[in-house]
Coordinates of C-alpha atoms in Angstrom, one line a residue:
X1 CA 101.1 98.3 130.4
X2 CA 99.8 102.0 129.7
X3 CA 100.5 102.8 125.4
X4 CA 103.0 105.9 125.4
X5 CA 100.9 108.7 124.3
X6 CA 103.3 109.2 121.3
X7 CA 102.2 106.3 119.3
X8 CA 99.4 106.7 117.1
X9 CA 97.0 104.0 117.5
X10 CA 98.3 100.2 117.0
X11 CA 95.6 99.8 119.7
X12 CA 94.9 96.2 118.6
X13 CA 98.9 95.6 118.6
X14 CA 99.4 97.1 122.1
X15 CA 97.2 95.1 123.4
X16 CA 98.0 91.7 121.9
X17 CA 101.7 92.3 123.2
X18 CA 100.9 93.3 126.8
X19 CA 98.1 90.3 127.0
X20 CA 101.8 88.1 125.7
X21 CA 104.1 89.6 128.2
X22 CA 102.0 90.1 131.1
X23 CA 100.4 86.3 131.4
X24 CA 101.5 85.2 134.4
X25 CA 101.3 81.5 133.9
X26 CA 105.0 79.6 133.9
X27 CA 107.4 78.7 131.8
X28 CA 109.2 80.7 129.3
X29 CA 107.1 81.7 125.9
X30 CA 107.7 82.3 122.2
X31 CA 106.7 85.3 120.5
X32 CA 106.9 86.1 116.9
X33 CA 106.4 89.7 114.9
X34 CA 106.9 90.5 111.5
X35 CA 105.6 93.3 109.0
X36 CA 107.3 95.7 106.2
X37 CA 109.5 97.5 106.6
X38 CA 108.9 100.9 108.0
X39 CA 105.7 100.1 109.9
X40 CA 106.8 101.1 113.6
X41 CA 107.9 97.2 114.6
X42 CA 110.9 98.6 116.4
X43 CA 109.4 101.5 118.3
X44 CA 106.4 98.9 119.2
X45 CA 108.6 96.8 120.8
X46 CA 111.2 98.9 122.4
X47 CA 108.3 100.9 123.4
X48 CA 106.9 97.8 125.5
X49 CA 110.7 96.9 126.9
X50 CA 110.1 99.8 128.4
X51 CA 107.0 99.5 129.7
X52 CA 107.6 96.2 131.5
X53 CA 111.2 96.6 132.6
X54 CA 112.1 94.4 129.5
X55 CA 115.6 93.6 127.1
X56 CA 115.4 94.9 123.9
X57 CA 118.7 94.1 121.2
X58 CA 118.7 95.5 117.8
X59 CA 120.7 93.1 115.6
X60 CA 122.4 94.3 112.3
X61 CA 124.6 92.4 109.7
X62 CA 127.4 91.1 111.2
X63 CA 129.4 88.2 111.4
X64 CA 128.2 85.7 113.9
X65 CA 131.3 86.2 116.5
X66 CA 130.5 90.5 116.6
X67 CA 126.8 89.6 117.2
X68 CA 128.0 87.5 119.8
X69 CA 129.8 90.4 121.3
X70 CA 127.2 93.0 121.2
X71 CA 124.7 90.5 122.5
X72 CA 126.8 89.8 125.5
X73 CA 128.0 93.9 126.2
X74 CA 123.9 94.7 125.8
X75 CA 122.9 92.2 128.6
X76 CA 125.8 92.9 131.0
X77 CA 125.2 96.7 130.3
X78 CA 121.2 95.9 131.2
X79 CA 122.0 93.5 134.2
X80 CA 125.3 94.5 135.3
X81 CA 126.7 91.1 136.7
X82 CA 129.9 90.7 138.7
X83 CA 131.5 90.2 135.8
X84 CA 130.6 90.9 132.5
X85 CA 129.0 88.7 129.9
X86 CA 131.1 86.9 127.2
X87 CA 129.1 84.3 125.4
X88 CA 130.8 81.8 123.8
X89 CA 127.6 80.7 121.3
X90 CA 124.0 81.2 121.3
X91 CA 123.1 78.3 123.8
X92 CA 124.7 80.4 126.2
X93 CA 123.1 83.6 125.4
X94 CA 119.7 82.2 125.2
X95 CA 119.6 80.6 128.2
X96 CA 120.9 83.9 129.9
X97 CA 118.2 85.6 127.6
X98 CA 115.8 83.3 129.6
X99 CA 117.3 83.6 133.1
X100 CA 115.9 87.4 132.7
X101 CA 113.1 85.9 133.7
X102 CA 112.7 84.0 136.8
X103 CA 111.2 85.9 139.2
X104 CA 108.4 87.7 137.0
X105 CA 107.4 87.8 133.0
X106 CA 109.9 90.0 131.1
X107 CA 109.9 90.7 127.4
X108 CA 112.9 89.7 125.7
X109 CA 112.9 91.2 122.0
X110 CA 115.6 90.4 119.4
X111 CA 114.7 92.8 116.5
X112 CA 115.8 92.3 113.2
X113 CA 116.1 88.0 114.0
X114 CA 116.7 87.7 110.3
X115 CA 120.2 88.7 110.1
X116 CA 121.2 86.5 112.8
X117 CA 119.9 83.9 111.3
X118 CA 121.5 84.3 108.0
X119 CA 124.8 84.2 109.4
X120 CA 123.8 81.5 111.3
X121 CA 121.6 78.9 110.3
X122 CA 121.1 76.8 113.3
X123 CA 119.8 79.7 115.9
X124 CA 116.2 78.7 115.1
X125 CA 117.3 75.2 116.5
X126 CA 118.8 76.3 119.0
X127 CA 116.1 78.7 120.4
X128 CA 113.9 75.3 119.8
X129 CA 115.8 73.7 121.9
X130 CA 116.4 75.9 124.9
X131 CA 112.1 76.4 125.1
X132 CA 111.8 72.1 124.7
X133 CA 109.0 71.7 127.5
X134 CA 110.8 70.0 130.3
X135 CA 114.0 71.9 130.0
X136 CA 114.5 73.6 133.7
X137 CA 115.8 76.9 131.9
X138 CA 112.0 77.1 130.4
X139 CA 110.2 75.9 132.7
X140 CA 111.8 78.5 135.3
X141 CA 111.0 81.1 134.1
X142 CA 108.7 83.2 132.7
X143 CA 110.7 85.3 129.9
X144 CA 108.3 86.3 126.8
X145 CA 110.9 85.5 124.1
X146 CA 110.3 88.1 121.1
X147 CA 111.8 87.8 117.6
X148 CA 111.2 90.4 115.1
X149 CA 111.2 91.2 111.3
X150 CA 110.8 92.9 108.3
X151 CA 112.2 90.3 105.8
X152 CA 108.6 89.0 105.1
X153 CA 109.8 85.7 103.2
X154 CA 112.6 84.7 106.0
X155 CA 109.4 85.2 109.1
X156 CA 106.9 83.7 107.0
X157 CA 108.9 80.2 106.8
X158 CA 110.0 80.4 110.7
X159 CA 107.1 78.9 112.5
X160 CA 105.6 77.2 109.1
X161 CA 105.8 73.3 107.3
X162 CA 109.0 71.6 109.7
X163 CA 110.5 74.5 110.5
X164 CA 112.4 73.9 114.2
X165 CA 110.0 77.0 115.8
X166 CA 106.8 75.4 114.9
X167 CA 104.4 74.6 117.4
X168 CA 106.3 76.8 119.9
X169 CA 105.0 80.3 119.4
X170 CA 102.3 81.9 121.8
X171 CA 102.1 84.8 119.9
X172 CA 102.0 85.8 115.9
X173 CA 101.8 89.2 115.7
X174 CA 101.9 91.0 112.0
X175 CA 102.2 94.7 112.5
X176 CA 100.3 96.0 109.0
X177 CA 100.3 99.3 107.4
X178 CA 97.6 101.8 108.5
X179 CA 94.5 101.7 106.4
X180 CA 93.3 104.4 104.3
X181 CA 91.0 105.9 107.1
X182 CA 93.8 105.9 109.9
X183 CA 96.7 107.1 107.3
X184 CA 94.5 110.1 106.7
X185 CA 94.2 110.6 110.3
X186 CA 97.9 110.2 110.6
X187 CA 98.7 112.7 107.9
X188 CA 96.4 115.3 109.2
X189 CA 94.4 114.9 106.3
X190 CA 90.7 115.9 106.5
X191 CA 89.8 116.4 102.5
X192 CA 89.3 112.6 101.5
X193 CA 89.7 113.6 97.5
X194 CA 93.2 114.7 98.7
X195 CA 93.5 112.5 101.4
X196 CA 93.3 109.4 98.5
X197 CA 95.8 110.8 96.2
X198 CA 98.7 111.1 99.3
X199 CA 97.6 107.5 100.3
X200 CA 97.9 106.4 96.8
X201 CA 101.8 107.3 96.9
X202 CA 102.4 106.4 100.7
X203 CA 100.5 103.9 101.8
X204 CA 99.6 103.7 105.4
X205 CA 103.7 103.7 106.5
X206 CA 104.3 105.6 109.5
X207 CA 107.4 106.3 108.9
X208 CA 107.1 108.0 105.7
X209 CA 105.8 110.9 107.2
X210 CA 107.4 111.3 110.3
X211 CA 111.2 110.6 109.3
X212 CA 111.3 110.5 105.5
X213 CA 109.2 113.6 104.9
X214 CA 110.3 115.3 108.4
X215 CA 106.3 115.6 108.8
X216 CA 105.6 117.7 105.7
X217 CA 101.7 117.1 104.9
X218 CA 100.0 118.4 101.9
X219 CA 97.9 121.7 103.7
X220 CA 95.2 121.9 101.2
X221 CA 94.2 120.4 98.0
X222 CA 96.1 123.4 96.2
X223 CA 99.6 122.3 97.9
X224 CA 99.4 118.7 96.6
X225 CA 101.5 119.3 93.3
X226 CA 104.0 121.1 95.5
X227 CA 103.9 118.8 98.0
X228 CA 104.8 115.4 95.2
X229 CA 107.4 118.0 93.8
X230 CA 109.3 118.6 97.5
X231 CA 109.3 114.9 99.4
X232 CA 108.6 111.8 97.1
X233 CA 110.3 113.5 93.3
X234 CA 112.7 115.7 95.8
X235 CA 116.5 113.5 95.3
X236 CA 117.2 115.3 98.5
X237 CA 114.7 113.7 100.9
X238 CA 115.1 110.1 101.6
X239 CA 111.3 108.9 99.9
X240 CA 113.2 109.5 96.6
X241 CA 114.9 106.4 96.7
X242 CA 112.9 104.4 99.2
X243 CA 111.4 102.3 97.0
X244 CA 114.5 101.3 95.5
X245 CA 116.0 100.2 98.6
X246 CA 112.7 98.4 100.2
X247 CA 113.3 96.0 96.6
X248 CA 117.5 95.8 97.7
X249 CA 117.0 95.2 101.5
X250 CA 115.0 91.9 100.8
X251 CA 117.4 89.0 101.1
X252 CA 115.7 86.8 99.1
X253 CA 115.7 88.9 95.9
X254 CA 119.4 88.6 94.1
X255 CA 118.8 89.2 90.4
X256 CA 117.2 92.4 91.2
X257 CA 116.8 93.1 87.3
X258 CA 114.2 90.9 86.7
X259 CA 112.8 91.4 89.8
X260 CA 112.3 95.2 88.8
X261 CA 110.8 94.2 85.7
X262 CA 108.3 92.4 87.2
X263 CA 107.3 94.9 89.1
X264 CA 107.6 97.6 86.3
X265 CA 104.9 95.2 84.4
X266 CA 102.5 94.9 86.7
X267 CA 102.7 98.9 87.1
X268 CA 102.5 99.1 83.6
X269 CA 99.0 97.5 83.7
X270 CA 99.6 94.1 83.1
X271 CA 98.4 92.5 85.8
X272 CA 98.2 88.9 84.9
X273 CA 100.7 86.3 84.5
X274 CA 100.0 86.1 80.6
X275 CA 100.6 89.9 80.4
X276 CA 103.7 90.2 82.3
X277 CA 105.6 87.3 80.4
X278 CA 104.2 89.5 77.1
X279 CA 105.7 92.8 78.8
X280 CA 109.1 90.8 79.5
X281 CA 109.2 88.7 76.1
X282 CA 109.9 85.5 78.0
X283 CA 107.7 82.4 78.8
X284 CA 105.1 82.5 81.2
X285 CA 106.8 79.9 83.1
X286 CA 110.2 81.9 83.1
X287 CA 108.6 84.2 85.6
X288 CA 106.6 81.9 87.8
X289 CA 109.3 82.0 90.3
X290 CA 110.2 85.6 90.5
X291 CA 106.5 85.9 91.0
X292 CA 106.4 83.5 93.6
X293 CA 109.6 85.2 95.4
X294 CA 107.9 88.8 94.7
X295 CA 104.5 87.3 96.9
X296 CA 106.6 85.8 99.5
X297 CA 108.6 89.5 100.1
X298 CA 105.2 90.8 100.5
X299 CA 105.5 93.2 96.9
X300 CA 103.3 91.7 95.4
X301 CA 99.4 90.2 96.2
X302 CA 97.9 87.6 93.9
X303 CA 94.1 88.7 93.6
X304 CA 91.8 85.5 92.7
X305 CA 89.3 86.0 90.0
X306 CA 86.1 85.5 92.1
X307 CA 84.0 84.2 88.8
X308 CA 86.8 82.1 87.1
X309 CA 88.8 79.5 88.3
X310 CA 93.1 79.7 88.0
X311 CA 93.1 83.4 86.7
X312 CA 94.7 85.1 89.3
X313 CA 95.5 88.8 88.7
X314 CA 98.7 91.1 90.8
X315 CA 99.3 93.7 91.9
X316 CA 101.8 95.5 93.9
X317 CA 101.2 95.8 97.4
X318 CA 103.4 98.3 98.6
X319 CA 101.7 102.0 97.0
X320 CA 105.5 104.0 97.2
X321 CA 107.1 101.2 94.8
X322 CA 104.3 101.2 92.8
X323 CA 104.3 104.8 92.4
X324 CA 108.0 104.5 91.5
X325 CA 107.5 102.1 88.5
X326 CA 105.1 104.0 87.0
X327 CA 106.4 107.6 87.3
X328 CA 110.1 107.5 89.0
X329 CA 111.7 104.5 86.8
X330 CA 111.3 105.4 83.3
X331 CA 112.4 109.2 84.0
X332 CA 114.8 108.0 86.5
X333 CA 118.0 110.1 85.2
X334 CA 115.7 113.4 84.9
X335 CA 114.9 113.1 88.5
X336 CA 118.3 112.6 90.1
X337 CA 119.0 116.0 88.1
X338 CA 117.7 118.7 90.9
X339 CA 115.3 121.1 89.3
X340 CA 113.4 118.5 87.0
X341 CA 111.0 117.3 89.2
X342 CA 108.3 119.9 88.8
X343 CA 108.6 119.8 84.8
X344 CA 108.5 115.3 85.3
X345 CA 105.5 115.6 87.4
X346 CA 103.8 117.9 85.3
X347 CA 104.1 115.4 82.3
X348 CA 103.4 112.4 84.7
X349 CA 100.0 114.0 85.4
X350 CA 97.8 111.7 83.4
X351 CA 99.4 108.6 83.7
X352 CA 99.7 109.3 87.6
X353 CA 95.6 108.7 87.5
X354 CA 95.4 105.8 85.2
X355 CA 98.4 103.4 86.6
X356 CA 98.4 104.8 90.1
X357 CA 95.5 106.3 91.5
X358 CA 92.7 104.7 89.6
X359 CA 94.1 101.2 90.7
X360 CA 94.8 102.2 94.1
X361 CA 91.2 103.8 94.4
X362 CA 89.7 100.1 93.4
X363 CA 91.6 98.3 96.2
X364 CA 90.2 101.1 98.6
X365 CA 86.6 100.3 97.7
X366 CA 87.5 96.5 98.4
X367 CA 89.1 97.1 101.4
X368 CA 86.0 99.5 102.7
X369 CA 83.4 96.6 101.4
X370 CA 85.3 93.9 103.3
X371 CA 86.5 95.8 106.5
X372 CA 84.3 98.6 107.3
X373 CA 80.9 98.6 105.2
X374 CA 78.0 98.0 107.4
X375 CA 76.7 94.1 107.0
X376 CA 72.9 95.8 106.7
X377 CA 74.0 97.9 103.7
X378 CA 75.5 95.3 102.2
X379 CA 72.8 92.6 103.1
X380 CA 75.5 90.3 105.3
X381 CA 78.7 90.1 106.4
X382 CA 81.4 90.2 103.8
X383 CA 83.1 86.9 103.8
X384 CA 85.8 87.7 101.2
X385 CA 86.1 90.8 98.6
X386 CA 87.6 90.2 95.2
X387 CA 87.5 91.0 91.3
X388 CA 86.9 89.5 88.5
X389 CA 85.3 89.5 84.4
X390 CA 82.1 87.7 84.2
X391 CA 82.0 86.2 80.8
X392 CA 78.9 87.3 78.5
X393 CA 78.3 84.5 75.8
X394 CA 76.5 86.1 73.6
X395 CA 78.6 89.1 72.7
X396 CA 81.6 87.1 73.5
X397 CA 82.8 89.8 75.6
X398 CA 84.1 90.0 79.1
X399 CA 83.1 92.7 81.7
X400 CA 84.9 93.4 84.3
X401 CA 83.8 93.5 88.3
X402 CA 86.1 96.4 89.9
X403 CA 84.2 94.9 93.2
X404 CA 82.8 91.8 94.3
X405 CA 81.3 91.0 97.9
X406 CA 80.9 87.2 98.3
X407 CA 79.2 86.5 101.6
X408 CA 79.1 83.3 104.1
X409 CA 77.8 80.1 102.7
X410 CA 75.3 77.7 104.0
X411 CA 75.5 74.9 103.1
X412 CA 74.0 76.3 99.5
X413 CA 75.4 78.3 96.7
X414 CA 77.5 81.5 98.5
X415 CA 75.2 84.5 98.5
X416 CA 76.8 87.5 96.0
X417 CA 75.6 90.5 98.2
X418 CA 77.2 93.0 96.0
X419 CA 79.1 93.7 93.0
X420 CA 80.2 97.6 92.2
X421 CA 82.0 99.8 89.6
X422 CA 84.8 102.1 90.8
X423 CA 85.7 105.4 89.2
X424 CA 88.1 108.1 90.1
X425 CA 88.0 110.5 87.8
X426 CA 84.2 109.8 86.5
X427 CA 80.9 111.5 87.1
X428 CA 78.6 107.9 87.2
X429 CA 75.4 108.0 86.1
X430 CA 72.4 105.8 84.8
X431 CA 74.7 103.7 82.1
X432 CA 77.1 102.6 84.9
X433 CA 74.1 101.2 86.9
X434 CA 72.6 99.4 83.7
X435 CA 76.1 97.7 83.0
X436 CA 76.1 96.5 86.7
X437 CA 72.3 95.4 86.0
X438 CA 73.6 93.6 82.9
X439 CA 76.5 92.1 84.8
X440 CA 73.9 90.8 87.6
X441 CA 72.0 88.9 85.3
X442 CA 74.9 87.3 83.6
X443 CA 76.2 86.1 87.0
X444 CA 73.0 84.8 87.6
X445 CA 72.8 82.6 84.6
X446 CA 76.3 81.2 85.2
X447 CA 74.7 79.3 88.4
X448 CA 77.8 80.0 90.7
X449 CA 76.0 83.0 93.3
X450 CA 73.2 82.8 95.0
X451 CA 72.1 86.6 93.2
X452 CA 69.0 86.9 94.9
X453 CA 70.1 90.0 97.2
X454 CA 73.3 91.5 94.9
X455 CA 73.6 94.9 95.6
X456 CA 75.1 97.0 92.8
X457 CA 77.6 99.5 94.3
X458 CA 78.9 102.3 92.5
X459 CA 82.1 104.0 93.7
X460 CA 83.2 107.2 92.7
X461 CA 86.0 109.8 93.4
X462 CA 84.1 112.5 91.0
X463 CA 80.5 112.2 92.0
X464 CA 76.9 111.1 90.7
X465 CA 74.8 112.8 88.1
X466 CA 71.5 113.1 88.6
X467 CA 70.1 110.1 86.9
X468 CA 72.4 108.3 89.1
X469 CA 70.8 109.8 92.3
X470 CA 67.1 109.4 91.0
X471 CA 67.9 105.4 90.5
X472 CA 69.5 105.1 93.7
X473 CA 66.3 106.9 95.0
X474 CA 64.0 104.4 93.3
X475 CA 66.3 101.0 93.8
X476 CA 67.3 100.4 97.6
X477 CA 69.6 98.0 96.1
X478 CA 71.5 100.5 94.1
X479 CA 74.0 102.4 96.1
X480 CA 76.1 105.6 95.1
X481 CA 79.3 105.5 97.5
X482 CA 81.4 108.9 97.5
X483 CA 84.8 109.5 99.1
X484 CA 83.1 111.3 102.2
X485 CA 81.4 107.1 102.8
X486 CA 84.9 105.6 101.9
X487 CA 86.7 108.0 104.8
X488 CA 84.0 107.5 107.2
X489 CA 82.6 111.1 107.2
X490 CA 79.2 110.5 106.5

C-alpha cells in the first residue's frame, strides 16, 4: 500500500495498518483505532480503503433503524448486488461486512463505532460473536474488520477488563497528535522561539491548521500577535469555539459545569488534587470523579511525582483547551464581540506566558528527554520522565524538579541520569546550576536514586549567560539546552 503523497507523515501509522490489512493469513481479523479528535483518524483510514480496494462507513448519531439503512444503501452502493441490501439487524450486516472478504484481505472500517454503540448496546457482542473462531463466516474470509474513534473513554473500555471484544483484536492502533518537532514541520514553522508559542496554543492537531485556520501560519516572529488576533481570538474562524465543543462532543461528560471548572483550575495553576478542590470550594473527594472522567476523555494527564509517593499532579492534555481556560473563558463575552480581540490579547500578554507557555514549555523538555535526547548525553536510555519537589529537611522547604530522567533498573536502586530546570522567559545562569547542584545532593541523601551519574539539565527559551556557559565548559555533566537542541536544529 503506497501512503498518498498528501498526508504528512503518520509513517509509523501507515505502516502498522497496511502490515494489518495486507497479512494474508485466514480468517477474518479485528482491528481497533482511537485518538482525539481532529488528529487525521478519518482521512487515515479512508485513505487506506482506498488503497486496498476497501469499505469505508462513516457513522453519525442516529437511531439504530437509520444506521441500519445507511449501512445497507453504503454496501449495496459499493458492491452493487442483484438486489439491494436491507439489513434487518447488525448480525446481518456484519456477516455481509465479512463476506467482503473471501477471496482476498479487505479493510472494512466503521468510523465513528461509538455512536453506534450508544444507540445500541449489544453491537460489541455481536461483532464478538460473528469473529468466534470456528464460525465459517470468519474463518472464510479474510476481511480486516476496522472500528474507529475519537470518544477516548467509550475506545478505551472496548477491548479492556470483560469487555465482549477482548482478546479479539489484531491491531490497537492510537493515532496521537504530532509532537512539537513535526507540528513545526507541519506549520511551516522554522523559528523554534516562535515555533513553541504556536505549538503551545495548537498542539500537534492537523486539523487545526488545514481546516480551522484555512492554513494561515504565523510568517515571522513579528506576525505572531496578528496571527493569535485573526484564527484562535477571531469568533469568525472555527478555532474560537473549538475547545468548547472538543469538552461538549465527549459523551461521557454531562454536567459540563463542573467539568469546565476542573479544567479552568488546573489552568489556573492548581495542579493538584488539594488545589483544585481549594479553587472549587468543595471536598477533595467531591471532584475525584470528575477527575477520573476528565483522564479517561483524554483532557487531562495525571503526572506522578517521581520523588514522593501518592502526589500526583494534572494537567491538561489538549494545549487549545488549555489556552481557552486561561485566556478565552474569563473574557469570554469580550471576545464573541468582533473588534475586542486585539485589545483582550494585548492584556492577556503576561498571563499567556505564565499559565500557558511556561507550562507547555516544561512538558516539551520532558517529552525531548524521554523521546528524542541522545541516551549518551543523557548517560542511558530514559526509562520514564517526570516531575517532582524533592523535600530539603533542613530549611523545611520543597524545590521543585521541572525535569526528571529516571533510567532502567537493575536489579539495584534506578539510576537518576538527569534532573533539569526549565525557563521560558529566563536568561539561566550560575545560580540555576547551584540550585540543581543543591537538589542533586538532597536526592542523594534520600536513598531513592542511584545519583552517581545525574546530569543537571538546564532548559531555556531565553538563553545562557556567560557564567552559565563557562560551568557547562568546566562540568561535562552540566548541560545548557536551547530551543535550536529542543527542535532538532543543532
Amino acid at each position: 500500500m503506497d501512503k498518498p503523497a498528501e498526508m504528512f507523515d503518520r509513517d509509523y501509522e501507515w505502516s502498522a495498518l497496511s502490515r494489518f490489512i495486507t497479512d494474508p493469513q485466514p480468517g477474518a481479523t479485528l482491528g481497533v483505532v482511537s485518538g482525539r479528535r481532529r488528529q487525521g483518524k478519518t482521512f487515515l483510514l479512508d485513505a487506506a480503503c482506498r488503497a486496498a480496494g476497501g469499505f469505508y462507513f462513516g457513522a453519525t448519531e442516529a437511531a439504530d433503524a437509520e444506521s441500519l439503512r445507511r449501512i445497507s444503501t453504503a454496501l449495496s452502493a459499493h458492491v452493487r448486488p442483484a438486489s439491494p441490501f436491507h439489513f434487518a439487524n447488525w448480525s446481518e450486516a456484519v456477516d455481509a461486512l465479512l463476506a467482503l472478504g473471501t477471496e482476498r484481505p479487505v479493510p472494512v472500517v466503521i468510523d465513528e463505532f461509538p455512536y453506534l454503540a450508544k444507540v445500541n448496546p449489544e453491537l460489541p457482542s455481536i461483532i464478538q460473536e460473528a469473529l468466534r473462531p470456528l464460525r465459517e463466516q470468519r474463518t472464510g474470509s479474510r476481511t480486516r474488520l476496522l472500528l474507529c474513534g475519537s470518544a477516548l473513554s467509550f475506545m478505551g473500555r472496548l477491548l479492556s477488563g470483560n469487555a465482549p471484544l477482548r482478546g479479539r483484536a489484531g491491531l490497537e492502533l492510537v493515532v496521537r497528535p504530532l509532537d512539537h518537532r513535526l507540528a513545526a514541520e507541519f506549520w511551516g514553522i522554522t523559528d523554534p522561539h516562535l515555533a513553541m508559542k504556536v505549538n503551545a496554543i495548537v498542539g500537534g492537531t492537523p486539523a487545526y491548521r488545514r481546516e480551522f485556520a484555512r492554513g494561515d501560519s504565523p510568517k515571522s516572529p513579528d506576525d505572531f500577535d496578528d496571527w493569535v488576533v485573526r484564527t484562535v481570538l477571531n469568533p469568525e474562524t472555527p478555532l474560537f469555539r473549538e475547545a468548547r465543543y472538543l469538552l461538549a462532543e465527549e459523551p461521557d461528560l454531562r454536567d459540563t459545569a463542573l467539568y469546565l471548572s476542573v479544567l479552568a483550575a488546573v489552568a489556573d495553576g492548581n495542579a493538584t488534587r488539594g488545589g483544585m478542590a481549594s479553587y472549587l470550594e468543595r471536598k477533595a473527594t467531591d471532584i475525584a470523579h470528575p477527575i477520573n472522567v476528565l483522564e479517561d476523555a483524554g483532557l487531562l494527564h495525571r503526572d506522578a511525582d517521581v520523588f514522593r509517593d501518592n502526589r500526583p499532579t494534572y494537567r491538561i492534555s489538549e494545549p487549545l483547551i488549555g489556552f481557552y481556560h486561561a485566556i478565552m473563558r474569563p473574557v469570554w463575552d469580550q471576545l464573541e464581540r468582533p473588534g475586542s480581540a486585539h485589545r483582550v490579547w494585548q492584556a492577556s500578554h503576561r498571563r499567556f506566558v505564565s499559565n500557558v507557555l511556561g507550562p507547555h514549555f516544561e512538558q516539551v523538555c520532558r517529552d525531548w528527554a524521554l523521546h528524542h535526547a541522545d541516551s549518551e548525553l543523557l548517560g542511558g536510555l530514559a526509562a520514564r520522565v517526570g516531575q517532582g519537589v524533592v523535600h530539603d529537611p533542613k530549611s523545611r522547604t520543597g524545590h521543585e524538579v521541572d525535569v526528571a530522567v529516571i533510567g532502567i533498573a537493575d536489579g539495584a536502586k534506578p539510576p537518576l541520569l538527569a534532573i533539569g530546570e526549565a525557563k521560558w522567559n529566563d536568561t539561566m545562569g550560575a545560580a540555576h546550576i547551584e540550585r540543581l547542584r543543591h537538589i542533586r545532593d538532597l536526592i542523594t541523601a534520600s536513598g531513592r536514586y542511584d545519583t552517581t551519574s545525574t546530569q543537571l539539565l538546564c532548559f531555556s527559551g531565553a538563553g545562557f549567560n556567560d557564567k552559565a556557559h563557562a560551568a557547562a565548559a568546566a562540568d561535562p555533566n552540566i548541560r545548557l539546552i536551547g530551543l535550536a537542541t529542543l527542535y532538532g536544529q543543532v
